[in-house]
Tab-separated table of C-alpha atoms (C1' of nucleotides) in Angstrom:
chain	number	residue	atom	x	y	z
A	1	MET	CA	73.311	96.593	125.199
A	2	VAL	CA	73.308	95.377	121.649
A	3	GLN	CA	70.481	93.055	120.892
A	4	GLU	CA	71.719	89.864	119.373
A	5	ASP	CA	68.753	89.018	117.232
A	6	GLU	CA	67.940	88.239	113.636
A	7	THR	CA	68.744	91.821	112.623
A	8	MET	CA	72.401	91.341	113.519
A	9	ARG	CA	74.697	91.031	110.557
A	10	LYS	CA	77.067	88.107	110.301
A	11	GLY	CA	79.735	87.038	107.909
A	12	PRO	CA	82.395	89.035	106.090
A	13	TRP	CA	82.756	92.721	106.810
A	14	THR	CA	82.325	95.314	104.109
A	15	GLU	CA	84.699	98.249	103.654
A	16	HIS	CA	81.937	100.549	104.732
A	17	GLU	CA	81.553	98.650	107.975
A	18	ASP	CA	85.302	98.705	108.465
A	19	TYR	CA	85.358	102.457	108.134
A	20	GLN	CA	82.562	102.912	110.553
A	21	LEU	CA	84.299	100.699	113.033
A	22	VAL	CA	87.701	102.347	112.658
A	23	PHE	CA	86.144	105.726	113.052
A	24	HIS	CA	84.300	104.820	116.205
A	25	VAL	CA	87.240	103.016	117.735
A	26	HIS	CA	89.258	106.159	117.309
A	27	MET	CA	86.473	108.158	118.800
A	28	PHE	CA	85.841	106.012	121.801
A	29	GLY	CA	88.776	103.678	122.180
A	30	ASP	CA	88.775	99.933	122.010
A	31	ARG	CA	87.279	99.058	125.319
A	32	ARG	CA	83.537	99.413	125.254
A	33	TRP	CA	82.627	97.210	122.363
A	34	ASP	CA	78.937	96.992	123.015
A	35	PHE	CA	78.815	100.742	123.196
A	36	ILE	CA	80.723	101.065	119.931
A	37	ALA	CA	78.474	98.509	118.298
A	38	ASN	CA	75.529	100.579	119.434
A	39	VAL	CA	76.591	104.065	118.454
A	40	SER	CA	78.258	103.071	115.211
A	41	GLY	CA	75.011	101.850	113.758
A	42	LEU	CA	76.732	98.676	112.714
A	43	LYS	CA	74.424	95.760	112.971
A	44	ARG	CA	77.145	93.779	114.621
A	45	THR	CA	77.656	92.571	118.136
A	46	GLY	CA	80.311	94.131	120.313
A	47	LYS	CA	82.185	90.893	120.163
A	48	SER	CA	82.161	90.892	116.421
A	49	CYS	CA	83.422	94.484	116.359
A	50	ARG	CA	86.212	93.689	118.757
A	51	LEU	CA	87.289	90.686	116.731
A	52	ARG	CA	87.315	92.629	113.506
A	53	TRP	CA	89.399	95.347	115.067
A	54	VAL	CA	91.832	93.086	116.847
A	55	ASN	CA	92.362	90.641	114.015
A	56	TYR	CA	92.158	92.842	110.980
A	57	LEU	CA	91.782	96.584	111.361
A	58	HIS	CA	94.312	97.418	114.017
A	59	PRO	CA	97.004	99.566	112.400
A	60	GLY	CA	99.817	97.875	114.258
A	61	LEU	CA	99.188	94.516	112.689
A	62	LYS	CA	101.759	92.894	110.486
A	63	ARG	CA	100.689	91.238	107.305
A	64	GLY	CA	102.067	88.388	105.392
A	65	LYS	CA	104.060	85.350	106.181
A	66	MET	CA	105.678	84.686	109.493
A	67	ALA	CA	109.375	85.491	109.495
A	68	PRO	CA	111.683	82.607	110.420
A	69	HIS	CA	112.466	84.162	113.784
A	70	GLU	CA	108.753	84.525	114.434
A	71	GLU	CA	108.165	80.905	113.559
A	72	ARG	CA	110.909	79.934	115.939
A	73	LEU	CA	109.454	82.103	118.626
A	74	VAL	CA	106.015	80.600	118.193
A	75	LEU	CA	107.471	77.159	118.632
A	76	GLU	CA	109.370	78.195	121.708
A	77	LEU	CA	106.452	79.996	123.234
A	78	HIS	CA	104.064	77.188	122.513
A	79	SER	CA	106.369	74.785	124.276
A	80	LYS	CA	106.304	77.136	127.211
A	81	PHE	CA	102.684	78.264	127.316
A	82	GLY	CA	100.805	75.612	125.374
A	83	ASN	CA	97.678	76.809	123.611
A	84	ARG	CA	97.659	80.158	125.347
A	85	TRP	CA	97.489	81.978	122.047
A	86	SER	CA	96.862	85.415	123.410
A	87	LYS	CA	99.845	85.088	125.706
A	88	ILE	CA	102.008	83.988	122.815
A	89	ALA	CA	100.693	86.805	120.660
A	90	ARG	CA	101.786	89.379	123.230
A	91	LYS	CA	105.355	88.334	122.617
A	92	LEU	CA	104.993	88.785	118.890
A	93	PRO	CA	104.233	92.420	118.159
A	94	GLY	CA	101.877	92.801	115.257
A	95	ARG	CA	100.642	89.236	115.336
A	96	THR	CA	97.270	88.246	116.678
A	97	ASP	CA	96.288	85.229	118.675
A	98	ASN	CA	94.052	84.167	115.840
A	99	GLU	CA	96.875	84.408	113.351
A	100	ILE	CA	99.227	82.414	115.527
A	101	LYS	CA	96.556	79.860	116.235
A	102	ASN	CA	95.942	79.431	112.525
A	103	TYR	CA	99.637	79.261	111.844
A	104	TRP	CA	100.090	76.637	114.523
A	105	ARG	CA	97.293	74.501	113.198
A	106	THR	CA	98.771	74.568	109.709
A	107	HIS	CA	102.237	74.047	111.064
A	108	MET	CA	101.263	71.149	113.277
A	109	ARG	CA	99.274	69.522	110.555
A	110	LYS	CA	102.319	69.638	108.325
A	111	LYS	CA	104.492	68.339	111.128
A	112	ALA	CA	102.073	65.528	111.819
A	113	GLN	CA	102.051	64.567	108.180
A	114	GLU	CA	105.832	64.651	108.046
A	115	LYS	CA	106.032	62.618	111.204
A	116	LYS	CA	103.597	60.087	109.837
A	117	ARG	CA	105.624	59.798	106.666
A	118	THR	CA	108.866	59.503	108.556
A	119	THR	CA	107.637	56.890	110.971
A	120	LEU	CA	106.136	54.893	108.159
A	121	SER	CA	109.359	54.943	106.211
A	122	ARG	CA	111.360	54.021	109.284
A	123	SER	CA	108.903	51.654	110.851
A	124	SER	CA	111.475	48.897	110.649
A	125	SER	CA	113.570	50.683	113.262
A	126	PRO	CA	111.827	50.442	116.648
A	127	SER	CA	114.414	52.511	118.479
A	128	PHE	CA	113.721	55.531	116.383
A	129	SER	CA	112.023	58.263	118.288
A	130	HIS	CA	110.905	61.397	116.619
A	131	SER	CA	111.369	64.390	118.819
A	132	SER	CA	108.711	66.946	118.257
A	133	SER	CA	109.717	70.399	117.263
A	134	SER	CA	108.572	71.887	120.495
A	135	SER	CA	110.024	69.382	122.893
A	136	SER	CA	113.510	69.960	121.649
A	137	ILE	CA	113.417	73.583	122.575
A	138	CYS	CA	114.702	74.917	125.826
A	139	THR	CA	111.770	76.407	127.679
A	140	SER	CA	113.816	78.817	129.687
A	141	ASN	CA	115.071	80.540	126.633
A	142	PRO	CA	116.091	84.043	127.663
A	143	THR	CA	114.945	85.478	124.372
A	144	ILE	CA	111.395	84.757	125.331
A	145	ASP	CA	111.633	86.156	128.799
A	146	SER	CA	113.254	89.297	127.570
A	147	MET	CA	110.419	89.963	125.193
A	148	PRO	CA	107.946	92.593	126.245
A	149	MET	CA	104.856	91.169	127.823
A	150	ILE	CA	101.949	93.507	127.969
A	151	GLU	CA	99.925	92.354	130.889
A	152	THR	CA	96.222	92.745	130.965
A	153	LYS	CA	96.169	95.334	133.698
A	154	GLU	CA	97.989	97.613	131.358
A	155	ARG	CA	96.604	98.808	128.108
A	156	SER	CA	96.323	96.100	125.599
A	157	PHE	CA	98.367	95.913	122.451
A	158	TYR	CA	95.315	96.872	120.483
A	159	ASP	CA	94.232	99.750	122.640
A	160	THR	CA	93.859	103.055	120.882
A	161	GLY	CA	92.838	105.065	123.855
A	162	GLY	CA	89.579	106.739	123.129
A	163	VAL	CA	88.078	107.791	126.392
A	164	GLU	CA	91.247	109.237	127.859
A	165	MET	CA	92.108	110.644	124.511
A	166	PHE	CA	88.891	112.579	124.546
A	167	SER	CA	89.708	114.409	127.686
A	168	VAL	CA	93.326	115.016	126.801
A	169	MET	CA	92.675	116.403	123.394
A	170	LYS	CA	89.560	118.399	123.848
A	171	GLY	CA	89.834	121.679	122.056
A	172	LYS	CA	93.163	121.302	120.321
A	173	ASN	CA	93.373	120.757	116.612
A	174	LYS	CA	90.263	121.201	114.550
A	175	ASN	CA	91.656	120.693	111.092
A	176	ASN	CA	92.114	116.976	110.824
A	177	ASN	CA	88.828	115.831	109.463
A	178	ASN	CA	89.918	115.670	105.854
A	179	SER	CA	91.761	112.420	105.815
A	180	PHE	CA	89.053	110.130	106.911
A	181	LYS	CA	86.612	112.010	104.823
A	182	LYS	CA	88.857	111.605	101.835
A	183	ALA	CA	89.499	108.006	102.573
A	184	ALA	CA	85.837	107.433	103.137
A	185	THR	CA	85.047	109.052	99.850
A	186	ARG	CA	87.506	106.767	98.170
A	187	VAL	CA	85.747	103.826	99.650
A	188	SER	CA	82.569	105.022	98.096
A	189	ASP	CA	84.487	105.408	94.859
A	190	SER	CA	85.687	101.891	95.167
A	191	SER	CA	82.192	100.569	95.095
A	192	ASP	CA	82.064	101.102	91.380
A	193	GLY	CA	85.448	99.523	90.992
A	194	HIS	CA	87.463	102.555	89.928
A	195	GLU	CA	89.944	103.719	92.457
A	196	GLY	CA	89.061	101.746	95.507
A	197	TYR	CA	91.261	100.463	98.237
A	198	CYS	CA	92.487	96.970	98.310
A	199	SER	CA	93.349	96.769	101.956
A	200	MET	CA	93.370	98.535	105.251
A	201	ASP	CA	97.046	99.164	104.739
A	202	ASP	CA	96.167	101.456	101.893
A	203	ILE	CA	93.575	103.158	103.967
A	204	TRP	CA	95.937	103.793	106.833
A	205	LYS	CA	98.639	104.909	104.461
A	206	ASP	CA	96.335	107.433	102.918
A	207	ILE	CA	95.214	108.715	106.259
A	208	ASP	CA	98.790	108.918	107.451
A	209	LEU	CA	99.887	110.874	104.436
A	210	ASP	CA	97.092	113.354	104.710
A	211	LEU	CA	97.648	114.013	108.331
A	212	LEU	CA	101.369	114.328	107.883
A	213	GLU	CA	100.633	117.117	105.500
A	214	ASP	CA	98.852	118.807	108.344
A	215	ASP	CA	101.762	118.039	110.632
A	216	HIS	CA	99.448	115.944	112.785
A	217	SER	CA	100.078	112.369	111.935
A	218	ILE	CA	97.349	109.964	112.762
A	219	LYS	CA	98.560	107.042	114.720
A	220	PRO	CA	97.054	104.528	116.989
A	221	VAL	CA	96.834	106.225	120.329
A	222	PHE	CA	98.633	103.346	121.862
A	223	ASP	CA	101.926	102.503	120.298
A	224	PRO	CA	101.892	98.725	120.099
A	225	TYR	CA	105.643	98.460	120.226
A	226	SER	CA	106.342	100.681	123.173
A	227	GLU	CA	104.148	99.338	125.977
A	228	ILE	CA	103.446	102.925	126.813
A	229	ALA	CA	100.155	104.546	126.137
A	230	VAL	CA	100.844	107.510	123.934
A	231	PRO	CA	98.108	110.052	123.785
A	232	SER	CA	97.542	111.057	120.210
A	233	LEU	CA	97.014	114.646	119.366
A	234	THR	CA	95.189	113.860	116.212
A	235	TRP	CA	91.817	112.478	117.096
A	236	GLU	CA	89.826	114.703	119.239
A	237	TYR	CA	86.485	115.712	120.383
A	238	ASN	CA	86.022	118.182	117.576
A	239	TYR	CA	87.435	115.902	114.980
A	240	CYS	CA	84.397	115.706	112.818
A	241	SER	CA	82.304	118.489	114.055
A	242	SER	CA	82.621	120.757	111.075
A	243	THR	CA	82.091	118.549	108.087
A	244	SER	CA	80.000	115.645	107.030
A	245	TRP	CA	81.535	112.481	105.660
A	246	THR	CA	80.137	110.599	102.789
A	247	PHE	CA	79.729	106.933	102.106
A	248	ASN	CA	78.165	105.980	98.850
A	249	GLY	CA	76.818	109.450	98.497
A	250	GLN	CA	75.152	109.492	101.863
A	251	GLU	CA	76.138	111.883	104.553
A	252	GLU	CA	76.928	109.823	107.518
A	253	PHE	CA	79.590	111.165	109.765
A	254	GLY	CA	78.310	114.648	110.232
A	255	LYS	CA	77.391	116.911	113.042
A	256	ASP	CA	74.208	115.101	113.835
A	257	MET	CA	75.888	111.836	114.278
A	258	ILE	CA	78.622	113.277	116.401
A	259	SER	CA	76.223	115.078	118.657
A	260	LEU	CA	74.239	111.918	118.978
A	261	THR	CA	77.248	109.813	119.727
A	262	SER	CA	78.527	112.422	122.118
A	263	GLN	CA	75.316	112.259	124.045
A	264	GLN	CA	75.424	108.529	124.108
A	265	PHE	CA	79.061	108.648	124.989
A	266	SER	CA	78.374	110.914	127.932
A	267	ALA	CA	75.655	108.567	129.023
A	268	GLY	CA	78.092	105.741	128.695
A	269	LEU	CA	80.622	107.510	130.866
A	270	THR	CA	78.210	107.958	133.673
A	271	ASP	CA	77.080	104.390	133.896
B	1	DA	C1'	89.163	74.351	80.626
B	2	DA	C1'	87.076	71.992	84.323
B	3	DT	C1'	87.208	69.786	88.534
B	4	DC	C1'	89.064	68.375	92.753
B	5	DC	C1'	91.795	68.918	96.725
B	6	DC	C1'	94.400	71.468	99.981
B	7	DT	C1'	95.657	75.525	102.519
B	8	DT	C1'	94.765	79.751	104.572
B	9	DC	C1'	92.405	82.837	107.351
B	10	DA	C1'	88.339	85.564	108.742
B	11	DA	C1'	84.652	84.950	111.579
B	12	DC	C1'	81.557	82.596	114.776
B	13	DC	C1'	80.527	80.047	119.043
B	14	DG	C1'	80.637	78.940	123.687
B	15	DC	C1'	82.874	79.186	127.929
B	16	DC	C1'	85.158	81.596	131.547
B	17	DG	C1'	86.950	85.478	134.241
B	18	DT	C1'	86.348	90.121	135.633
B	19	DC	C1'	83.814	94.086	136.569
B	20	DT	C1'	79.922	96.703	138.121
B	21	DC	C1'	75.877	97.493	140.553
C	1	DT	C1'	77.736	88.901	148.149
C	2	DG	C1'	75.323	87.511	144.181
C	3	DA	C1'	73.682	88.367	139.571
C	4	DG	C1'	74.071	90.243	135.216
C	5	DA	C1'	76.850	92.429	131.695
C	6	DC	C1'	80.768	92.462	129.182
C	7	DG	C1'	85.301	91.378	127.374
C	8	DG	C1'	88.736	87.956	126.355
C	9	DC	C1'	90.138	83.514	124.970
C	10	DG	C1'	90.488	79.037	122.669
C	11	DG	C1'	88.223	75.869	119.569
C	12	DT	C1'	85.992	75.303	115.376
C	13	DT	C1'	83.979	76.200	110.901
C	14	DG	C1'	83.419	77.554	106.251
C	15	DA	C1'	84.477	80.456	102.299
C	16	DA	C1'	87.926	81.737	99.096
C	17	DG	C1'	91.994	81.171	96.562
C	18	DG	C1'	95.523	78.526	94.465
C	19	DG	C1'	97.738	74.480	92.866
C	20	DA	C1'	97.418	69.809	91.053
C	21	DT	C1'	95.346	66.623	88.041
DNA sequence: AATCCCTTCAACCGCCGTCTC
DNA sequence: TGAGACGGCGGTTGAAGGGAT
């Protein structure tokens, strides 16, 4: 178990931390967060790791503004489910509960302000009743019910596999360690402000491109849009066994680490 | 150009449900 | 069956960025 003491880091994540987390999530899947927090060497709690992954690092996430149909859907779903943000998020592929929650807060604040303005300007008319955006929406809208709902007994939207992946892929491809290494190196480059990444999108893009070259595209093990767990052939037990990775000039993801994490992983499997 | 205000969103906190022993 | 560990969820906060003044 990860000790939550004064040595735990808090606050914004660094790119280095992000890489460590992404790497370990792909190694072990996104289930055992305390374990990942432990073996990754991140001075973060399992909870913090999970949140970072779910809300920011997951490759299936959309970025940017909500599309009009998404906004509409949020309204509809909120009228149906209330503040069950995670439930709403499951109907909006690529959006997180946190994102929707934030959107709703902003949205409702705006609405409240508009409402206030409207009622003030029309205060002379007592019969006027302002129908809220949500109340005017039919709650049995078939578009909602036809949306895929990934229930918790199944793999979550964010699940990359990990544990199962390990057993499935053992001993297949051994040539895929370049992309993360390269990407990791570029992160170290970025520290001096030359050719660094701006976002995780860039990172994933780079990784994707590299692995496509090898005809083994890296993808999240679980396709967030399919509801079906898709075992990836790219990340495997031997993924990093032959080369060390560098961050800021330090070897970090090398044999030693992998053997260590493998031991700990085995221990984790047996408990 | 400086300051203030507002908006956005990443991250934390605390509670609760589930799982495991 | 009960206790502890852990993950998930919703509420809240605070930093950062951008626009207005």
